[in-house]
Coordinates of C-alpha atoms in Angstrom, one line a residue:
M1 CA -18.9 -4.2 -4.8
A2 CA -21.6 -4.5 -7.1
D3 CA -25.1 -6.3 -5.9
K4 CA -24.9 -8.7 -8.7
Q5 CA -23.5 -12.3 -7.6
I6 CA -20.1 -12.9 -9.8
S7 CA -18.3 -16.2 -9.9
L8 CA -14.9 -16.1 -7.9
P9 CA -12.5 -16.4 -10.9
A10 CA -14.6 -13.4 -12.3
K11 CA -13.9 -11.4 -8.6
L12 CA -9.8 -12.5 -8.4
I13 CA -9.7 -11.4 -12.2
N14 CA -11.1 -7.9 -11.5
G15 CA -9.2 -7.6 -8.5
G16 CA -6.2 -8.4 -10.0
I17 CA -6.6 -5.7 -13.1
A18 CA -8.2 -3.4 -10.4
G19 CA -4.8 -3.6 -9.3
L20 CA -2.4 -3.2 -11.8
I21 CA -4.2 -0.2 -13.2
G22 CA -4.3 1.5 -9.5
V23 CA -0.1 0.8 -8.9
T24 CA 1.0 2.0 -12.4
C25 CA -0.9 5.4 -11.4
V26 CA -0.1 6.1 -8.8
F27 CA 3.3 4.8 -7.5
P28 CA 5.5 7.5 -7.7
I29 CA 3.4 9.1 -4.8
D30 CA 3.6 5.8 -2.8
L31 CA 7.1 6.1 -3.1
A32 CA 7.3 9.6 -1.8
K33 CA 4.9 8.1 1.2
T34 CA 7.5 6.0 2.1
R35 CA 10.4 7.9 1.8
L36 CA 8.8 11.0 3.6
Q37 CA 8.0 8.2 6.4
N38 CA 10.8 7.2 7.0
Q39 CA 12.7 10.4 7.8
Q40 CA 13.6 11.1 11.3
N41 CA 15.1 14.1 13.0
G42 CA 18.8 13.2 11.7
Q43 CA 19.2 14.5 8.0
R44 CA 16.1 15.6 6.5
M45 CA 15.7 14.9 2.8
Y46 CA 12.6 16.5 1.5
T47 CA 10.2 18.7 3.0
S48 CA 7.2 17.5 1.0
M49 CA 6.0 15.1 -1.8
S50 CA 6.2 17.3 -4.3
D51 CA 10.1 18.0 -3.7
C52 CA 11.0 14.4 -2.9
L53 CA 9.9 13.7 -6.2
I54 CA 11.5 16.4 -8.4
K55 CA 14.6 15.3 -6.1
T56 CA 14.3 11.8 -6.9
I57 CA 14.1 12.8 -10.6
R58 CA 16.8 14.8 -10.0
S59 CA 19.3 12.4 -8.7
E60 CA 17.5 8.7 -10.4
G61 CA 16.0 9.9 -13.1
Y62 CA 12.6 9.6 -13.9
F63 CA 12.4 5.4 -13.4
G64 CA 14.0 6.3 -10.2
M65 CA 10.4 6.9 -9.8
Y66 CA 9.4 3.5 -9.9
R67 CA 12.4 2.0 -7.7
G68 CA 10.5 -1.1 -6.2
A69 CA 7.0 -1.0 -9.3
A70 CA 8.3 -4.3 -10.4
V71 CA 7.5 -6.5 -6.9
N72 CA 4.2 -4.3 -6.5
L73 CA 3.0 -5.2 -10.3
T74 CA 4.1 -8.8 -9.2
L75 CA 2.0 -9.3 -6.7
V76 CA -0.6 -6.9 -6.0
T77 CA -2.8 -9.0 -8.2
P78 CA -2.9 -12.1 -6.1
E79 CA -3.0 -9.1 -3.2
K80 CA -5.9 -7.2 -4.3
A81 CA -7.5 -10.1 -5.7
I82 CA -7.5 -11.5 -2.2
K83 CA -8.7 -8.7 -0.1
L84 CA -11.9 -7.8 -2.4
A85 CA -12.6 -11.6 -3.1
A86 CA -12.2 -12.4 0.6
N87 CA -14.5 -9.1 1.6
D88 CA -17.4 -11.0 -0.5
F89 CA -16.9 -13.9 0.6
F90 CA -17.4 -13.0 4.1
R91 CA -20.3 -10.8 3.8
H92 CA -22.0 -13.1 1.5
H93 CA -21.7 -16.1 5.0
L94 CA -22.5 -13.1 7.2
S95 CA -26.2 -12.2 5.7
K96 CA -29.1 -14.7 6.1
D97 CA -31.5 -15.0 3.7
G98 CA -30.2 -12.0 1.7
K99 CA -31.0 -9.3 4.3
K100 CA -29.0 -6.7 4.7
L101 CA -26.1 -6.7 6.7
T102 CA -26.1 -4.5 10.1
L103 CA -22.4 -2.4 10.7
L104 CA -21.3 -5.0 13.0
K105 CA -21.4 -7.5 10.4
E106 CA -20.0 -4.9 7.5
M107 CA -17.2 -4.3 10.3
L108 CA -16.6 -8.1 10.6
A109 CA -16.7 -8.9 6.6
G110 CA -13.7 -6.1 6.2
C111 CA -11.8 -7.9 9.4
G112 CA -11.8 -11.3 7.5
A113 CA -10.8 -9.5 4.4
G114 CA -7.6 -7.6 5.9
T115 CA -6.7 -10.5 8.1
C116 CA -6.8 -12.5 4.7
Q117 CA -4.8 -10.0 2.6
V118 CA -1.4 -9.7 5.3
I119 CA -0.4 -13.5 3.4
V120 CA 0.5 -11.3 0.3
T121 CA 0.8 -7.8 1.9
T122 CA 3.6 -8.3 4.4
P123 CA 6.1 -9.8 1.7
M124 CA 5.2 -7.5 -0.8
E125 CA 5.7 -4.3 1.7
M126 CA 8.9 -5.5 2.9
L127 CA 10.4 -6.1 -0.5
K128 CA 8.9 -3.0 -2.3
I129 CA 10.2 -0.5 0.6
Q130 CA 13.9 -1.6 0.9
L131 CA 14.0 -0.9 -2.9
Q132 CA 12.2 2.4 -2.1
D133 CA 14.2 3.7 0.5
A134 CA 17.3 2.8 -1.0
G135 CA 17.3 6.2 -3.0
R136 CA 17.0 8.2 0.1
I137 CA 19.9 6.0 2.2
A138 CA 22.4 6.6 -1.0
A139 CA 21.4 10.6 -1.2
Q140 CA 22.0 11.0 2.3
K141 CA 25.3 9.1 2.4
K142 CA 26.1 11.4 -0.8
L143 CA 25.8 14.7 0.8
M144 CA 26.9 13.8 4.0
A145 CA 30.5 13.0 1.9
T146 CA 30.4 16.6 0.6
Q147 CA 29.6 18.1 3.8
A148 CA 32.7 16.4 5.2
Q149 CA 34.9 17.4 1.6
I150 CA 34.2 20.9 2.0
S151 CA 34.5 20.5 6.2
S152 CA 38.1 18.9 5.8
S153 CA 41.1 20.4 5.6
T154 CA 42.7 17.9 3.3
G155 CA 39.9 19.1 0.9
A156 CA 40.0 15.1 0.0
A157 CA 36.5 12.2 0.6
E158 CA 35.3 9.2 -0.5
S159 CA 32.7 9.3 -3.2
V160 CA 29.6 7.4 -2.2
V161 CA 28.5 4.9 -4.8
E162 CA 25.0 3.4 -4.4
R163 CA 25.1 -0.6 -4.3
R164 CA 21.8 -1.0 -6.1
T165 CA 19.9 -4.2 -5.3
T166 CA 17.2 -6.1 -6.8
A167 CA 14.2 -7.3 -4.7
T168 CA 15.4 -10.9 -5.9
Q169 CA 18.7 -10.3 -4.1
I170 CA 17.1 -9.1 -0.9
T171 CA 14.5 -12.3 -1.0
R172 CA 17.4 -14.7 -1.3
E173 CA 19.4 -13.2 1.6
L174 CA 16.4 -13.0 4.1
L175 CA 15.5 -16.2 3.1
R176 CA 18.9 -17.5 3.5
S177 CA 20.0 -15.6 6.7
K178 CA 16.1 -15.6 8.7
G179 CA 14.4 -17.8 7.1
I180 CA 10.2 -17.3 5.7
A181 CA 10.2 -15.4 9.0
G182 CA 12.4 -12.7 7.4
L183 CA 10.2 -12.1 4.7
Y184 CA 7.6 -11.4 6.9
K185 CA 8.9 -8.9 9.3
G186 CA 6.7 -6.2 10.7
L187 CA 3.5 -9.2 9.9
G188 CA 1.9 -7.5 13.1
A189 CA 2.4 -4.2 12.6
T190 CA 1.0 -4.8 9.2
L191 CA -2.1 -6.5 10.9
L192 CA -2.7 -3.6 12.6
R193 CA -2.7 -1.4 9.6
D194 CA -5.1 -3.6 6.9
V195 CA -7.5 -5.3 9.4
P196 CA -8.5 -1.3 10.9
F197 CA -8.3 -0.1 7.3
S198 CA -10.1 -2.5 6.0
I199 CA -12.6 -2.1 8.7
V200 CA -13.2 1.2 7.9
Y201 CA -13.2 1.0 4.2
F202 CA -15.5 -1.7 3.8
P203 CA -18.6 -0.3 5.3
L204 CA -17.7 3.2 4.6
F205 CA -18.3 2.3 1.1
A206 CA -21.7 0.2 1.1
N207 CA -23.0 2.6 2.6
L208 CA -21.9 5.6 0.2
N209 CA -22.9 3.3 -2.9
K210 CA -25.9 2.6 -1.4
L211 CA -26.6 6.6 -1.8
G212 CA -26.4 6.6 -5.7
Q213 CA -28.6 3.5 -6.0
K214 CA -32.6 4.2 -7.3
S215 CA -33.4 0.9 -5.9
P216 CA -32.4 -1.7 -3.9
D217 CA -32.4 -4.2 -7.2
V218 CA -30.4 -1.5 -9.2
K219 CA -26.9 -0.7 -9.0
A220 CA -25.3 2.5 -8.3
P221 CA -24.2 4.2 -11.4
F222 CA -19.9 3.3 -12.4
Y223 CA -19.0 7.3 -10.8
V224 CA -21.1 6.6 -8.3
S225 CA -18.8 3.7 -7.1
F226 CA -15.7 5.0 -8.6
L227 CA -16.4 8.5 -5.7
S228 CA -17.2 5.8 -3.3
G229 CA -13.9 4.0 -3.6
C230 CA -12.2 7.3 -3.5
L231 CA -13.9 8.7 -0.3
A232 CA -14.2 5.6 1.7
G233 CA -9.9 5.0 0.6
S234 CA -8.8 8.2 1.7
T235 CA -10.9 8.4 4.8
A236 CA -9.4 4.9 5.5
A237 CA -5.7 5.4 4.8
V238 CA -5.9 8.6 7.1
A239 CA -7.3 6.9 10.1
V240 CA -4.5 3.9 10.4
N241 CA -1.7 6.2 8.7
P242 CA -0.1 5.7 12.4
C243 CA 0.2 2.1 12.0
D244 CA 1.8 2.8 8.4
V245 CA 4.6 5.0 9.8
I246 CA 4.9 2.4 12.6
K247 CA 4.9 -0.1 9.9
T248 CA 7.5 1.0 7.5
R249 CA 10.0 1.9 10.7
L250 CA 9.5 -1.9 11.4
Q251 CA 10.2 -3.1 7.9
S252 CA 13.2 -0.9 6.9
L253 CA 16.4 -3.1 7.1
Q254 CA 18.9 0.0 5.7
R255 CA 18.6 3.2 8.3
G256 CA 20.0 6.6 7.6
V257 CA 22.8 8.5 9.2
N258 CA 22.1 8.9 13.1
E259 CA 18.4 7.3 12.7
D260 CA 17.0 5.1 15.1
T261 CA 16.3 0.6 15.3
Y262 CA 13.5 -0.1 16.6
S263 CA 12.7 -3.7 18.2
G264 CA 8.8 -3.7 17.9
I265 CA 5.4 -2.5 18.0
L266 CA 5.6 -0.1 21.1
D267 CA 9.3 0.1 21.1
C268 CA 8.4 2.0 17.6
A269 CA 5.8 3.8 18.3
R270 CA 7.3 5.1 22.0
K271 CA 10.8 6.1 20.2
I272 CA 8.6 8.0 17.2
W273 CA 6.3 9.9 20.1
Q274 CA 9.3 10.8 22.4
K275 CA 11.7 12.0 19.1
E276 CA 9.5 13.1 16.7
G277 CA 6.1 14.3 18.3
P278 CA 2.7 13.3 17.7
M279 CA 2.6 15.2 14.0
A280 CA 5.5 12.5 13.3
F281 CA 2.4 9.5 12.9
L282 CA 0.5 11.5 10.2
K283 CA 4.3 11.6 8.4
G284 CA 3.1 10.9 4.3
A285 CA -0.6 10.7 5.0
Y286 CA -1.8 13.2 2.3
C287 CA 0.5 11.3 -0.2
R288 CA -1.2 7.4 1.4
A289 CA -4.6 9.0 0.9
L290 CA -4.2 10.0 -2.8
V291 CA -2.5 6.3 -3.2
I292 CA -5.3 4.6 -1.9
A293 CA -7.9 7.0 -3.2
P294 CA -7.6 6.3 -6.9
L295 CA -6.3 2.8 -6.3
F296 CA -9.9 1.7 -4.9
G297 CA -11.9 4.2 -7.1
I298 CA -10.6 2.5 -10.3
A299 CA -11.7 -1.3 -8.3
Q300 CA -14.5 0.1 -8.0
V301 CA -15.3 0.7 -11.1
V302 CA -13.4 -2.3 -12.5
Y303 CA -15.7 -4.5 -10.5
F304 CA -19.1 -1.9 -11.9
I305 CA -18.0 -3.1 -15.7
G306 CA -17.4 -6.5 -15.1
I307 CA -14.5 -7.1 -17.5
A308 CA -13.5 -10.0 -15.8
E309 CA -17.3 -11.6 -16.2
F310 CA -17.2 -10.6 -20.2
L311 CA -13.7 -12.7 -20.8
L312 CA -14.5 -15.7 -18.9
D313 CA -18.1 -15.8 -20.9
L314 CA -15.7 -14.9 -24.2
F315 CA -13.1 -17.5 -24.3
P316 CA -15.7 -20.4 -23.7
K317 CA -17.8 -19.1 -26.9
R318 CA -14.3 -19.4 -28.9
R319 CA -13.4 -22.2 -27.8
N320 CA -16.9 -23.9 -29.1

């Protein structure tokens, strides 16, 4: 992040603010990514990100693009705060006498950050995916019912009504049936995605950001931090997209018509490769890049501005 050492509360607040701003801006793209990744070679509902968003607005309204956003907005604060603060923590403890970190140590710090964040990321993604993909499954069932009505000699078919569930209902059901482990379904796949992501992202950002520094003791301009965050984020996002596809498939509790189920990471990877081909592992890659790039670019700008430090300094003064 910034070269200036800031307190842990400030890091946590900065990470939370960055996450809230970023999620609000890019959540519809994230919804399109989830729906595109969950499509299998059965009844394909969407051909592209724009097609997905247009059909979502037509069938579910404008706010249909924000299904699951409440979960993200609630949990993204601790998730991003843990990720960014943990990276700074590990970088600080891996450095010796203020010396420059080697690439290996930068990667180790990123690894530690990615491992810590899954405590929040896994249940957040688990709940978000169910809410995001519900509209796709409902639309698919409606389409199948319409086709059945057309081909039926009687011309009659049952209407399909989507039964909307909330994150609270899903959480209660998972806890009742599977305990806390139900919320952590796909933990291994989440680690497989987030640890490599952090290993790529944090060292790449640090080195790109240094290119904008006039000297080691002077911070890079905020626009350099923003662009470095965007470039590093999109690069890391595309690099780990195959893991994200596997994680999304494993965490989906509901399946569309004629869609496969999976018993684990290897079974999921094998079935995708055999039935959909290697390009299926890149489904939603450009959506994910569009989501991650501004999200982490904004995170770096928030760190640069130091909003949290300003707030923490302001309130004690008012009390005095």
